[in-house]
Coordinates of C-alpha atoms in Angstrom, one line a residue:
M22 CA -35.6 27.4 -3.6
I23 CA -34.2 30.8 -4.0
S24 CA -31.7 32.3 -1.6
Q25 CA -31.7 35.8 -0.3
E26 CA -29.1 36.8 -2.8
G27 CA -31.1 35.7 -5.7
E28 CA -29.6 32.6 -6.6
K29 CA -30.8 28.9 -6.6
E30 CA -29.7 27.1 -3.8
R31 CA -28.5 23.5 -4.7
H32 CA -28.8 20.9 -1.8
L33 CA -26.4 17.9 -1.6
F34 CA -27.4 14.9 0.5
L35 CA -24.6 12.4 1.8
F36 CA -24.8 8.8 2.7
I37 CA -21.6 7.4 4.4
S38 CA -20.5 4.0 3.0
R39 CA -17.7 3.1 5.4
W40 CA -14.2 4.4 6.6
R41 CA -11.2 2.4 5.1
M42 CA -7.8 2.2 6.1
D43 CA -5.8 3.5 3.3
A44 CA -3.2 0.7 2.8
I45 CA -1.0 2.4 0.3
R46 CA -0.7 5.7 2.2
V47 CA 0.1 3.4 5.3
C48 CA 3.1 1.8 3.3
E49 CA 4.3 5.2 2.3
E50 CA 4.5 6.3 5.9
V51 CA 6.1 3.0 6.9
L52 CA 8.8 3.7 4.4
E53 CA 9.4 7.1 5.7
K54 CA 9.7 5.8 9.3
L55 CA 12.0 3.0 8.5
R56 CA 14.4 5.3 6.3
D57 CA 14.8 7.6 9.4
A58 CA 15.2 4.7 11.7
C59 CA 17.1 2.0 9.9
D60 CA 20.7 1.9 8.7
L61 CA 20.1 0.4 5.6
P62 CA 20.0 2.5 2.4
L63 CA 16.4 2.7 1.6
V64 CA 15.3 5.3 -1.1
S65 CA 11.9 6.8 -2.0
F66 CA 10.0 5.3 -4.7
P67 CA 6.4 5.1 -6.0
I68 CA 4.2 2.5 -4.3
R69 CA 1.1 1.1 -6.1
E70 CA -1.8 -1.2 -5.4
M71 CA -1.1 -4.5 -7.4
G72 CA -4.0 -5.2 -9.7
P73 CA -5.6 -8.7 -10.0
S74 CA -3.6 -9.7 -12.9
G75 CA -0.4 -9.5 -11.0
P76 CA 2.7 -7.0 -11.4
S77 CA 2.5 -4.2 -14.0
K78 CA 3.2 -4.7 -17.5
E79 CA 4.7 -1.2 -17.5
Y80 CA 8.1 -2.8 -16.8
A81 CA 9.5 -6.0 -18.2
V82 CA 8.3 -8.9 -15.9
S83 CA 8.7 -12.6 -16.4
Q84 CA 5.3 -14.3 -17.3
Y85 CA 6.3 -16.7 -14.2
Y86 CA 5.5 -13.6 -11.7
R87 CA 2.3 -13.0 -13.4
E88 CA 1.0 -16.4 -13.4
N89 CA 2.0 -16.7 -9.7
N90 CA -0.4 -15.4 -6.9
L91 CA 2.2 -12.8 -5.6
L92 CA 1.3 -10.4 -2.9
G93 CA 4.1 -8.1 -3.7
F94 CA 6.6 -7.2 -6.3
C95 CA 9.5 -4.9 -7.0
H96 CA 10.3 -3.3 -10.1
M97 CA 14.0 -2.7 -10.1
Q98 CA 17.0 -2.0 -12.6
F99 CA 20.4 -3.5 -12.2
N100 CA 23.2 -2.0 -14.3
Q101 CA 26.6 -2.2 -12.5
W102 CA 27.8 -5.7 -11.8
S103 CA 30.9 -6.6 -10.0
S104 CA 33.5 -9.0 -11.3
G105 CA 34.2 -12.6 -10.2
V106 CA 32.6 -16.0 -10.5
I107 CA 29.5 -14.9 -8.7
Q108 CA 28.8 -11.1 -9.5
Q109 CA 26.6 -8.8 -7.7
S110 CA 24.7 -5.5 -8.4
Y111 CA 22.5 -3.4 -6.0
P112 CA 19.6 -2.1 -7.4
T113 CA 20.5 1.0 -9.8
T114 CA 16.9 2.4 -9.6
V115 CA 13.8 1.1 -7.9
H116 CA 11.1 2.1 -10.4
L117 CA 8.1 0.9 -8.4
V118 CA 6.8 -1.4 -5.6
E119 CA 3.5 -3.1 -5.9
V120 CA 1.4 -4.5 -3.2
K121 CA -1.8 -6.5 -3.3
V122 CA -4.2 -5.0 -0.9
R123 CA -7.5 -6.7 -1.8
D124 CA -8.6 -10.1 -2.8
N125 CA -10.2 -11.1 -6.1
N126 CA -13.7 -10.0 -4.8
S127 CA -12.5 -6.7 -3.8
K128 CA -12.3 -7.2 -0.2
Q129 CA -9.2 -5.5 1.4
F130 CA -6.8 -7.7 3.3
P131 CA -6.0 -6.9 6.8
I132 CA -3.5 -4.5 7.4
E133 CA -1.4 -7.3 9.3
V134 CA -1.2 -8.9 5.9
I135 CA -0.2 -6.0 3.9
L136 CA 2.6 -4.9 6.3
P137 CA 4.9 -7.7 6.1
T138 CA 4.4 -8.1 2.5
F139 CA 5.5 -4.5 2.0
I140 CA 8.4 -4.8 4.4
H141 CA 9.5 -8.2 2.6
E142 CA 9.6 -6.1 -0.8
L143 CA 11.6 -3.4 1.0
A144 CA 14.2 -6.0 1.9
H145 CA 14.6 -6.5 -1.7
T146 CA 15.3 -2.9 -2.6
V147 CA 18.3 -3.1 -0.3
T148 CA 19.6 -6.5 -1.4
P149 CA 22.2 -6.9 -4.1
A150 CA 21.2 -9.3 -6.9
E151 CA 23.5 -11.9 -7.8
R152 CA 24.4 -13.9 -11.1
V153 CA 26.6 -16.5 -12.2
W154 CA 27.9 -17.4 -15.8
N155 CA 26.3 -20.6 -17.3
E156 CA 28.8 -22.1 -19.7
E157 CA 26.4 -24.6 -21.0
K158 CA 23.8 -21.9 -22.0
N159 CA 26.6 -19.2 -22.6
K160 CA 25.0 -16.5 -20.6
Y161 CA 24.6 -15.1 -17.0
E162 CA 21.8 -16.5 -14.9
R163 CA 20.4 -14.8 -11.7
L164 CA 20.6 -16.7 -8.5
D165 CA 17.7 -16.9 -5.9
S166 CA 16.9 -13.6 -4.7
H167 CA 16.1 -14.7 -1.2
G168 CA 19.6 -15.6 0.0
N169 CA 21.7 -14.8 3.1
S170 CA 21.8 -11.1 2.4
F171 CA 18.0 -10.8 1.7
Y172 CA 17.3 -12.4 5.0
H173 CA 19.6 -10.4 6.9
N174 CA 18.1 -7.1 5.7
F175 CA 14.5 -8.6 6.0
A176 CA 15.6 -9.3 9.9
C177 CA 16.9 -5.8 10.3
L178 CA 13.7 -4.2 8.8
L179 CA 11.6 -6.3 10.7
R180 CA 13.5 -5.5 14.0
T181 CA 13.2 -1.8 13.5
A182 CA 9.4 -2.2 12.5
E183 CA 8.9 -3.8 15.7
S184 CA 10.6 -1.2 17.9
L185 CA 8.6 1.4 16.2
G186 CA 5.2 -0.2 16.7
I187 CA 4.8 -0.7 12.9
F188 CA 4.5 -4.5 12.7
E189 CA 5.7 -7.4 15.1
L190 CA 6.0 -11.0 14.1
P191 CA 4.4 -13.6 16.2
P192 CA 6.6 -14.6 19.4
G193 CA 8.9 -17.4 19.0
P194 CA 12.4 -18.5 19.5
N195 CA 15.0 -16.8 17.2
K196 CA 12.2 -15.5 15.0
F197 CA 14.7 -13.2 13.2
S198 CA 16.9 -16.0 12.2
K199 CA 17.1 -17.0 8.4
K200 CA 15.6 -20.5 9.2
S201 CA 12.5 -18.8 11.0
L202 CA 11.9 -16.2 8.4
K203 CA 11.9 -18.7 5.4
R204 CA 9.3 -20.5 7.4
Y205 CA 7.3 -17.2 7.8
D206 CA 7.7 -16.4 4.1
A207 CA 6.4 -19.8 3.1
L208 CA 3.2 -19.2 5.2
D209 CA 0.1 -18.4 3.3
I210 CA -0.6 -15.3 5.4
V211 CA -3.9 -14.5 3.8
T212 CA -5.7 -17.7 5.0
A213 CA -3.4 -18.4 8.1
P214 CA -4.9 -17.8 11.7
K215 CA -4.4 -14.3 12.7
G216 CA -2.1 -15.3 15.7
F217 CA 0.5 -16.8 13.0
V218 CA 0.6 -13.5 10.9
G219 CA 1.7 -10.8 13.3
S220 CA 0.4 -7.7 14.8
T221 CA 0.7 -3.9 14.6
K222 CA 0.4 -1.3 17.4
L223 CA 0.3 1.9 15.2
Y224 CA -2.0 0.6 12.3
N225 CA -4.6 -1.7 13.9
S226 CA -8.1 -1.2 13.2
T227 CA -8.5 1.0 16.5
S228 CA -5.7 3.4 15.8
A229 CA -6.9 6.9 15.4
D230 CA -3.7 8.0 13.5
A231 CA -3.9 5.4 10.9
P232 CA -4.4 7.1 7.4
R233 CA -7.8 6.4 6.2
T234 CA -10.4 7.4 3.5
L235 CA -14.1 8.0 3.9
R236 CA -16.4 6.6 1.3
I237 CA -19.4 8.7 0.8
T238 CA -22.4 8.5 -1.6
A239 CA -23.5 11.9 -2.6
K240 CA -27.0 12.5 -4.1
Y241 CA -28.3 15.4 -6.1
Q242 CA -31.6 15.5 -8.2
G243 CA -31.7 11.8 -8.1
T244 CA -28.3 11.1 -9.4
E245 CA -25.6 9.2 -6.9
K246 CA -22.0 9.6 -7.2
L247 CA -19.2 7.9 -4.9
I248 CA -16.8 10.2 -3.5
I249 CA -13.5 8.8 -1.9
I250 CA -11.7 11.4 0.4
E251 CA -9.2 11.5 3.2
S252 CA -10.7 11.5 6.7
S253 CA -8.7 14.6 7.4
A254 CA -10.1 16.7 4.6
T255 CA -12.6 19.3 5.5
L256 CA -16.2 20.1 4.3
D257 CA -14.9 22.5 1.9
D258 CA -12.5 19.9 0.6
F259 CA -15.4 17.6 0.1
L260 CA -17.7 20.4 -1.6
L261 CA -14.7 21.0 -4.0
E262 CA -14.6 17.3 -5.0
S263 CA -18.5 17.3 -5.2
R264 CA -18.4 20.2 -7.6
K265 CA -16.1 18.2 -9.9
K266 CA -18.5 15.1 -9.9
F267 CA -21.7 17.0 -10.3
R268 CA -20.3 20.0 -12.3
T269 CA -22.4 21.9 -9.9
K270 CA -21.8 24.5 -6.8
F271 CA -23.6 23.3 -3.8
S272 CA -25.0 25.8 -1.1
K273 CA -25.8 23.4 1.6
V274 CA -25.1 20.0 2.6
F275 CA -27.6 17.5 4.4
R276 CA -27.0 13.9 5.8
G277 CA -29.1 11.2 5.0
D278 CA -31.3 11.8 8.1
G279 CA -32.2 15.4 6.7
S280 CA -29.9 17.3 9.3
E281 CA -27.7 19.8 7.7
V282 CA -24.0 19.5 7.8
F283 CA -21.8 22.6 8.9
S284 CA -18.2 23.5 8.2
G285 CA -15.3 21.5 9.9
P286 CA -13.3 18.3 9.5
L287 CA -15.3 15.5 7.8
H288 CA -15.0 13.0 10.5
Q289 CA -16.5 15.5 13.0
C290 CA -19.2 17.1 10.7
I291 CA -20.5 14.2 8.9
C292 CA -20.2 11.3 11.3

């Protein structure tokens, strides 16, 4: 087909796979909200999806952590230790926090599972590590990272998260006490009934403001390519991504039913 300007028109056809909440972007947003509202010294750091093989090998991680089915992990550096029998050091650097957002079949976990995992990891970033000298082994040994300081900070973050509508633990007596939080930590929140996990007002499945991505299958001349793009993007943004994928500039875009797509936000002009 030739346009009036004499250039060949190239038509792109779209088939929507599904909307998906962007779990990592949610975590980034939660970090910023908690930094603004909480008195704890939270800092900015990269947040990444944890792969199926466990914590990244980019930083030194014990084999123990790779062999256990962790939902989250903090890569932190400790340099400045206090003096005394039990020495303490706050994280000098938080290199990376990883969060597992999908199961081994690539199905995304509910956001109600991801949020408490991420907040748990946040508590580690503001909790000092502790170590004690082992005379027998002639070296320092790290103490349990889930001590009183950790659960104090975890409770503080959870209270703030609840006040902001980010995440709320299931109701119960003294739910922010160390004993209650240790019991919650021991729960397998992936398989536990929904009522035992907690809830979120800001990021539940019906929330219009939750960061989401749109998975679109684009088809041109018999070739299909998957394009993942933010729901807030415009049609022009999508055409730019399509041009990169197909190495072709498109003049018109059509839905799977044959109707033409005109300019505007993707969530309005495509759906």
